[in-house]
Amino acid sequence: MRDQSRAATVRVFIALAPPDDAKEELERALGFAYEAYPRMRWNRIEDWHVTLAFLGELPAGVVPALRAPLAELAAARGPLELALCGGGQFDERVLWTGIEGDLDGLHRLATDVRALVRECGVEFEERPLRPHLTLARARRGDSTSVVEAAAGLAGFTGRRWRAERLHLVGSDFGRGPGPIRYRDIVSWGFSGAAG
């Protein structure tokens, strides 16, 4: 019975995704860290994203109700100019790179996304937006790798890029062994975006 209830839910968040060339630029800058800290749990480059709202585990039937309102929100917004920069850590366990550029626009977008989700009747834990892209997590008992990798990434400044799509993303977190995998449920272009 428990397996059926897990299958009837999906772990969901709403995010922006950097373009491939911006991710590849960061991946090259991380070369030292991949080599120096191979035991860290590295996120797959294709899964890198900037979370606007983490909704958590939702009944699968709730997700379709978010599509039309999120599509309308995206259609009413222009792309955001952003860049990946520097390195940091949360609690010596999570390695991240920061976001710079139109942070006011990013915060307004996150605020509007969260309000819209609540208007759709979806409750979720409200967390402050700390614009970042998660790169890796330390294994238990490792209190130095993340701190050292963040220090090594501190001088990184990536090229500017346009966030052109809003993504509704599902993950398989806790659904088996291996790394977390993310998949776009659907995404929408912002008004004036190239594609």
PDB file of C-alpha atoms in Angstrom:
ATOM      1  CA  MET A   1       0.000   0.000   0.000  1.00  0.00           C
ATOM      2  CA  ARG A   2       2.853   2.411   0.810  1.00  0.00           C
ATOM      3  CA  ASP A   3       4.341   1.985  -2.690  1.00  0.00           C
ATOM      4  CA  GLN A   4       1.021   3.000  -4.254  1.00  0.00           C
ATOM      5  CA  SER A   5       0.892   6.217  -2.229  1.00  0.00           C
ATOM      6  CA  ARG A   6       4.496   7.069  -3.216  1.00  0.00           C
ATOM      7  CA  ALA A   7       3.636   6.485  -6.875  1.00  0.00           C
ATOM      8  CA  ALA A   8       0.647   8.815  -6.488  1.00  0.00           C
ATOM      9  CA  THR A   9       2.906  11.688  -5.416  1.00  0.00           C
ATOM     10  CA  VAL A  10       5.666  13.674  -7.049  1.00  0.00           C
ATOM     11  CA  ARG A  11       8.364  15.872  -5.516  1.00  0.00           C
ATOM     12  CA  VAL A  12       8.042  19.231  -7.285  1.00  0.00           C
ATOM     13  CA  PHE A  13       9.784  22.580  -7.562  1.00  0.00           C
ATOM     14  CA  ILE A  14       9.715  25.595  -9.881  1.00  0.00           C
ATOM     15  CA  ALA A  15      13.046  26.788 -11.216  1.00  0.00           C
ATOM     16  CA  LEU A  16      15.184  28.506 -13.798  1.00  0.00           C
ATOM     17  CA  ALA A  17      17.931  26.632 -15.655  1.00  0.00           C
ATOM     18  CA  PRO A  18      21.138  28.184 -16.962  1.00  0.00           C
ATOM     19  CA  PRO A  19      21.896  27.486 -20.626  1.00  0.00           C
ATOM     20  CA  ASP A  20      24.309  24.678 -21.452  1.00  0.00           C
ATOM     21  CA  ASP A  21      27.256  26.951 -22.258  1.00  0.00           C
ATOM     22  CA  ALA A  22      26.999  28.700 -18.867  1.00  0.00           C
ATOM     23  CA  LYS A  23      26.872  25.312 -17.129  1.00  0.00           C
ATOM     24  CA  GLU A  24      29.854  24.057 -19.149  1.00  0.00           C
ATOM     25  CA  GLU A  25      31.838  27.178 -18.195  1.00  0.00           C
ATOM     26  CA  LEU A  26      31.183  26.437 -14.510  1.00  0.00           C
ATOM     27  CA  GLU A  27      31.941  22.740 -15.000  1.00  0.00           C
ATOM     28  CA  ARG A  28      35.406  23.690 -16.354  1.00  0.00           C
ATOM     29  CA  ALA A  29      35.970  25.964 -13.342  1.00  0.00           C
ATOM     30  CA  LEU A  30      35.074  23.034 -11.062  1.00  0.00           C
ATOM     31  CA  GLY A  31      37.746  20.765 -12.573  1.00  0.00           C
ATOM     32  CA  PHE A  32      39.999  21.223  -9.549  1.00  0.00           C
ATOM     33  CA  ALA A  33      37.202  20.271  -7.156  1.00  0.00           C
ATOM     34  CA  TYR A  34      36.093  17.200  -9.108  1.00  0.00           C
ATOM     35  CA  GLU A  35      39.671  15.961  -8.925  1.00  0.00           C
ATOM     36  CA  ALA A  36      40.371  16.974  -5.314  1.00  0.00           C
ATOM     37  CA  TYR A  37      37.013  15.844  -3.848  1.00  0.00           C
ATOM     38  CA  PRO A  38      35.784  12.830  -5.828  1.00  0.00           C
ATOM     39  CA  ARG A  39      33.846  11.426  -2.850  1.00  0.00           C
ATOM     40  CA  MET A  40      31.478  14.371  -2.668  1.00  0.00           C
ATOM     41  CA  ARG A  41      28.032  13.651  -4.121  1.00  0.00           C
ATOM     42  CA  TRP A  42      28.135  15.830  -7.231  1.00  0.00           C
ATOM     43  CA  ASN A  43      24.893  16.901  -8.883  1.00  0.00           C
ATOM     44  CA  ARG A  44      24.683  16.060 -12.571  1.00  0.00           C
ATOM     45  CA  ILE A  45      25.315  19.110 -14.777  1.00  0.00           C
ATOM     46  CA  GLU A  46      22.060  18.501 -16.662  1.00  0.00           C
ATOM     47  CA  ASP A  47      20.204  18.844 -13.338  1.00  0.00           C
ATOM     48  CA  TRP A  48      21.683  22.212 -12.307  1.00  0.00           C
ATOM     49  CA  HIS A  49      18.942  24.757 -11.629  1.00  0.00           C
ATOM     50  CA  VAL A  50      18.017  27.837  -9.607  1.00  0.00           C
ATOM     51  CA  THR A  51      15.023  27.025  -7.389  1.00  0.00           C
ATOM     52  CA  LEU A  52      12.325  29.690  -7.117  1.00  0.00           C
ATOM     53  CA  ALA A  53       9.840  27.651  -5.052  1.00  0.00           C
ATOM     54  CA  PHE A  54      10.264  24.184  -3.551  1.00  0.00           C
ATOM     55  CA  LEU A  55       6.804  22.652  -3.231  1.00  0.00           C
ATOM     56  CA  GLY A  56       7.836  19.280  -1.806  1.00  0.00           C
ATOM     57  CA  GLU A  57       5.903  16.047  -2.183  1.00  0.00           C
ATOM     58  CA  LEU A  58       2.537  16.703  -3.874  1.00  0.00           C
ATOM     59  CA  PRO A  59      -0.302  14.415  -4.951  1.00  0.00           C
ATOM     60  CA  ALA A  60       0.273  13.813  -8.674  1.00  0.00           C
ATOM     61  CA  GLY A  61      -3.258  15.046  -9.406  1.00  0.00           C
ATOM     62  CA  VAL A  62      -2.434  18.540  -8.081  1.00  0.00           C
ATOM     63  CA  VAL A  63       0.370  19.190 -10.571  1.00  0.00           C
ATOM     64  CA  PRO A  64      -1.784  19.699 -13.725  1.00  0.00           C
ATOM     65  CA  ALA A  65      -3.662  22.552 -12.012  1.00  0.00           C
ATOM     66  CA  LEU A  66      -0.410  24.538 -11.864  1.00  0.00           C
ATOM     67  CA  ARG A  67       0.254  24.410 -15.610  1.00  0.00           C
ATOM     68  CA  ALA A  68      -2.082  27.092 -16.987  1.00  0.00           C
ATOM     69  CA  PRO A  69      -1.430  29.691 -14.253  1.00  0.00           C
ATOM     70  CA  LEU A  70       2.358  29.228 -14.509  1.00  0.00           C
ATOM     71  CA  ALA A  71       2.168  29.446 -18.318  1.00  0.00           C
ATOM     72  CA  GLU A  72       0.294  32.752 -18.016  1.00  0.00           C
ATOM     73  CA  LEU A  73       2.817  34.092 -15.516  1.00  0.00           C
ATOM     74  CA  ALA A  74       5.744  33.183 -17.808  1.00  0.00           C
ATOM     75  CA  ALA A  75       4.033  34.739 -20.838  1.00  0.00           C
ATOM     76  CA  ALA A  76       3.683  38.022 -18.924  1.00  0.00           C
ATOM     77  CA  ARG A  77       7.385  38.209 -17.972  1.00  0.00           C
ATOM     78  CA  GLY A  78      10.543  39.005 -19.872  1.00  0.00           C
ATOM     79  CA  PRO A  79      13.772  37.018 -19.572  1.00  0.00           C
ATOM     80  CA  LEU A  80      16.149  37.757 -16.692  1.00  0.00           C
ATOM     81  CA  GLU A  81      19.841  38.569 -17.200  1.00  0.00           C
ATOM     82  CA  LEU A  82      21.827  36.474 -14.724  1.00  0.00           C
ATOM     83  CA  ALA A  83      25.305  34.993 -14.199  1.00  0.00           C
ATOM     84  CA  LEU A  84      26.822  32.261 -12.062  1.00  0.00           C
ATOM     85  CA  CYS A  85      29.492  33.521  -9.678  1.00  0.00           C
ATOM     86  CA  GLY A  86      31.670  32.505  -6.766  1.00  0.00           C
ATOM     87  CA  GLY A  87      31.236  29.648  -4.389  1.00  0.00           C
ATOM     88  CA  GLY A  88      29.740  29.119  -0.986  1.00  0.00           C
ATOM     89  CA  GLN A  89      28.435  26.505   1.375  1.00  0.00           C
ATOM     90  CA  PHE A  90      25.541  25.781   3.670  1.00  0.00           C
ATOM     91  CA  ASP A  91      26.447  24.157   7.002  1.00  0.00           C
ATOM     92  CA  GLU A  92      29.704  22.661   5.638  1.00  0.00           C
ATOM     93  CA  ARG A  93      27.517  20.131   3.774  1.00  0.00           C
ATOM     94  CA  VAL A  94      26.217  21.779   0.583  1.00  0.00           C
ATOM     95  CA  LEU A  95      28.436  23.384  -2.077  1.00  0.00           C
ATOM     96  CA  TRP A  96      26.870  26.053  -4.276  1.00  0.00           C
ATOM     97  CA  THR A  97      27.649  28.802  -6.741  1.00  0.00           C
ATOM     98  CA  GLY A  98      25.929  32.130  -6.451  1.00  0.00           C
ATOM     99  CA  ILE A  99      23.769  34.129  -8.835  1.00  0.00           C
ATOM    100  CA  GLU A 100      24.309  37.744  -9.841  1.00  0.00           C
ATOM    101  CA  GLY A 101      22.605  40.045 -12.306  1.00  0.00           C
ATOM    102  CA  ASP A 102      18.943  41.061 -12.126  1.00  0.00           C
ATOM    103  CA  LEU A 103      18.433  39.884  -8.542  1.00  0.00           C
ATOM    104  CA  ASP A 104      15.518  42.272  -7.995  1.00  0.00           C
ATOM    105  CA  GLY A 105      13.747  40.688 -10.974  1.00  0.00           C
ATOM    106  CA  LEU A 106      14.626  37.213  -9.694  1.00  0.00           C
ATOM    107  CA  HIS A 107      13.138  37.978  -6.275  1.00  0.00           C
ATOM    108  CA  ARG A 108       9.984  39.483  -7.846  1.00  0.00           C
ATOM    109  CA  LEU A 109       9.582  36.391 -10.037  1.00  0.00           C
ATOM    110  CA  ALA A 110      10.008  34.052  -7.052  1.00  0.00           C
ATOM    111  CA  THR A 111       7.504  36.080  -5.002  1.00  0.00           C
ATOM    112  CA  ASP A 112       4.952  35.971  -7.833  1.00  0.00           C
ATOM    113  CA  VAL A 113       5.493  32.242  -8.464  1.00  0.00           C
ATOM    114  CA  ARG A 114       4.993  31.463  -4.781  1.00  0.00           C
ATOM    115  CA  ALA A 115       1.852  33.615  -4.543  1.00  0.00           C
ATOM    116  CA  LEU A 116       0.399  31.955  -7.639  1.00  0.00           C
ATOM    117  CA  VAL A 117       1.067  28.455  -6.280  1.00  0.00           C
ATOM    118  CA  ARG A 118      -0.706  29.373  -3.036  1.00  0.00           C
ATOM    119  CA  GLU A 119      -3.636  30.806  -5.032  1.00  0.00           C
ATOM    120  CA  CYS A 120      -3.872  27.374  -6.695  1.00  0.00           C
ATOM    121  CA  GLY A 121      -4.404  25.898  -3.211  1.00  0.00           C
ATOM    122  CA  VAL A 122      -0.951  24.329  -2.857  1.00  0.00           C
ATOM    123  CA  GLU A 123       0.590  24.782   0.564  1.00  0.00           C
ATOM    124  CA  PHE A 124       4.363  24.527   0.940  1.00  0.00           C
ATOM    125  CA  GLU A 125       7.050  25.527   3.407  1.00  0.00           C
ATOM    126  CA  GLU A 126       8.037  29.131   2.768  1.00  0.00           C
ATOM    127  CA  ARG A 127      11.821  29.506   2.699  1.00  0.00           C
ATOM    128  CA  PRO A 128      13.707  32.725   2.008  1.00  0.00           C
ATOM    129  CA  LEU A 129      15.084  32.929  -1.537  1.00  0.00           C
ATOM    130  CA  ARG A 130      18.870  32.652  -1.421  1.00  0.00           C
ATOM    131  CA  PRO A 131      19.761  32.669  -5.131  1.00  0.00           C
ATOM    132  CA  HIS A 132      22.207  29.846  -5.770  1.00  0.00           C
ATOM    133  CA  LEU A 133      22.778  26.707  -7.777  1.00  0.00           C
ATOM    134  CA  THR A 134      23.590  23.572  -5.721  1.00  0.00           C
ATOM    135  CA  LEU A 135      26.636  21.704  -7.003  1.00  0.00           C
ATOM    136  CA  ALA A 136      27.401  18.944  -4.488  1.00  0.00           C
ATOM    137  CA  ARG A 137      26.859  17.562  -1.009  1.00  0.00           C
ATOM    138  CA  ALA A 138      29.415  16.225   1.438  1.00  0.00           C
ATOM    139  CA  ARG A 139      29.261  12.667   2.673  1.00  0.00           C
ATOM    140  CA  ARG A 140      28.696  11.998   6.375  1.00  0.00           C
ATOM    141  CA  GLY A 141      31.684  12.840   8.502  1.00  0.00           C
ATOM    142  CA  ASP A 142      33.290  15.068   5.845  1.00  0.00           C
ATOM    143  CA  SER A 143      33.370  18.593   7.243  1.00  0.00           C
ATOM    144  CA  THR A 144      36.175  20.008   5.069  1.00  0.00           C
ATOM    145  CA  SER A 145      35.604  19.157   1.382  1.00  0.00           C
ATOM    146  CA  VAL A 146      32.701  21.537   0.822  1.00  0.00           C
ATOM    147  CA  VAL A 147      34.405  24.418   2.637  1.00  0.00           C
ATOM    148  CA  GLU A 148      37.630  23.932   0.660  1.00  0.00           C
ATOM    149  CA  ALA A 149      35.832  23.545  -2.676  1.00  0.00           C
ATOM    150  CA  ALA A 150      33.801  26.720  -2.000  1.00  0.00           C
ATOM    151  CA  ALA A 151      37.005  28.639  -1.247  1.00  0.00           C
ATOM    152  CA  GLY A 152      38.524  27.399  -4.513  1.00  0.00           C
ATOM    153  CA  LEU A 153      35.476  28.582  -6.456  1.00  0.00           C
ATOM    154  CA  ALA A 154      35.342  32.016  -4.781  1.00  0.00           C
ATOM    155  CA  GLY A 155      36.956  33.851  -7.711  1.00  0.00           C
ATOM    156  CA  PHE A 156      34.727  32.334 -10.401  1.00  0.00           C
ATOM    157  CA  THR A 157      32.712  34.799 -12.475  1.00  0.00           C
ATOM    158  CA  GLY A 158      30.653  33.324 -15.275  1.00  0.00           C
ATOM    159  CA  ARG A 159      29.381  34.998 -18.372  1.00  0.00           C
ATOM    160  CA  ARG A 160      25.965  36.700 -18.389  1.00  0.00           C
ATOM    161  CA  TRP A 161      23.045  34.657 -19.707  1.00  0.00           C
ATOM    162  CA  ARG A 162      19.323  35.059 -20.176  1.00  0.00           C
ATOM    163  CA  ALA A 163      16.932  32.934 -18.141  1.00  0.00           C
ATOM    164  CA  GLU A 164      14.363  32.410 -20.889  1.00  0.00           C
ATOM    165  CA  ARG A 165      12.133  29.649 -19.494  1.00  0.00           C
ATOM    166  CA  LEU A 166      10.228  28.858 -16.308  1.00  0.00           C
ATOM    167  CA  HIS A 167      10.460  25.160 -15.403  1.00  0.00           C
ATOM    168  CA  LEU A 168       8.094  22.953 -13.388  1.00  0.00           C
ATOM    169  CA  VAL A 169      10.392  20.136 -12.297  1.00  0.00           C
ATOM    170  CA  GLY A 170       9.873  16.736 -10.687  1.00  0.00           C
ATOM    171  CA  SER A 171      12.501  14.693  -8.868  1.00  0.00           C
ATOM    172  CA  ASP A 172      12.904  11.101  -7.830  1.00  0.00           C
ATOM    173  CA  PHE A 173      14.449  11.996  -4.449  1.00  0.00           C
ATOM    174  CA  GLY A 174      14.175   9.060  -2.053  1.00  0.00           C
ATOM    175  CA  ARG A 175      12.801   6.721  -4.708  1.00  0.00           C
ATOM    176  CA  GLY A 176      15.768   4.389  -4.820  1.00  0.00           C
ATOM    177  CA  PRO A 177      19.537   4.180  -4.649  1.00  0.00           C
ATOM    178  CA  GLY A 178      21.735   6.415  -6.728  1.00  0.00           C
ATOM    179  CA  PRO A 179      21.801  10.127  -7.428  1.00  0.00           C
ATOM    180  CA  ILE A 180      18.719  12.310  -7.405  1.00  0.00           C
ATOM    181  CA  ARG A 181      17.376  12.765 -10.924  1.00  0.00           C
ATOM    182  CA  TYR A 182      15.327  15.720 -12.089  1.00  0.00           C
ATOM    183  CA  ARG A 183      13.015  15.980 -15.081  1.00  0.00           C
ATOM    184  CA  ASP A 184      11.067  18.825 -16.575  1.00  0.00           C
ATOM    185  CA  ILE A 185       7.368  18.178 -16.190  1.00  0.00           C
ATOM    186  CA  VAL A 186       6.819  21.201 -18.435  1.00  0.00           C
ATOM    187  CA  SER A 187       8.477  24.550 -19.121  1.00  0.00           C
ATOM    188  CA  TRP A 188       7.313  27.851 -20.588  1.00  0.00           C
ATOM    189  CA  GLY A 189       9.169  30.608 -22.409  1.00  0.00           C
ATOM    190  CA  PHE A 190       9.136  34.106 -21.010  1.00  0.00           C
ATOM    191  CA  SER A 191       7.719  36.865 -23.194  1.00  0.00           C
ATOM    192  CA  GLY A 192      10.365  37.962 -25.676  1.00  0.00           C
ATOM    193  CA  ALA A 193      12.511  34.838 -25.121  1.00  0.00           C
ATOM    194  CA  ALA A 194      14.242  33.341 -28.147  1.00  0.00           C
ATOM    195  CA  GLY A 195      12.659  29.910 -27.970  1.00  0.00           C
TER     196      GLY A 195
END
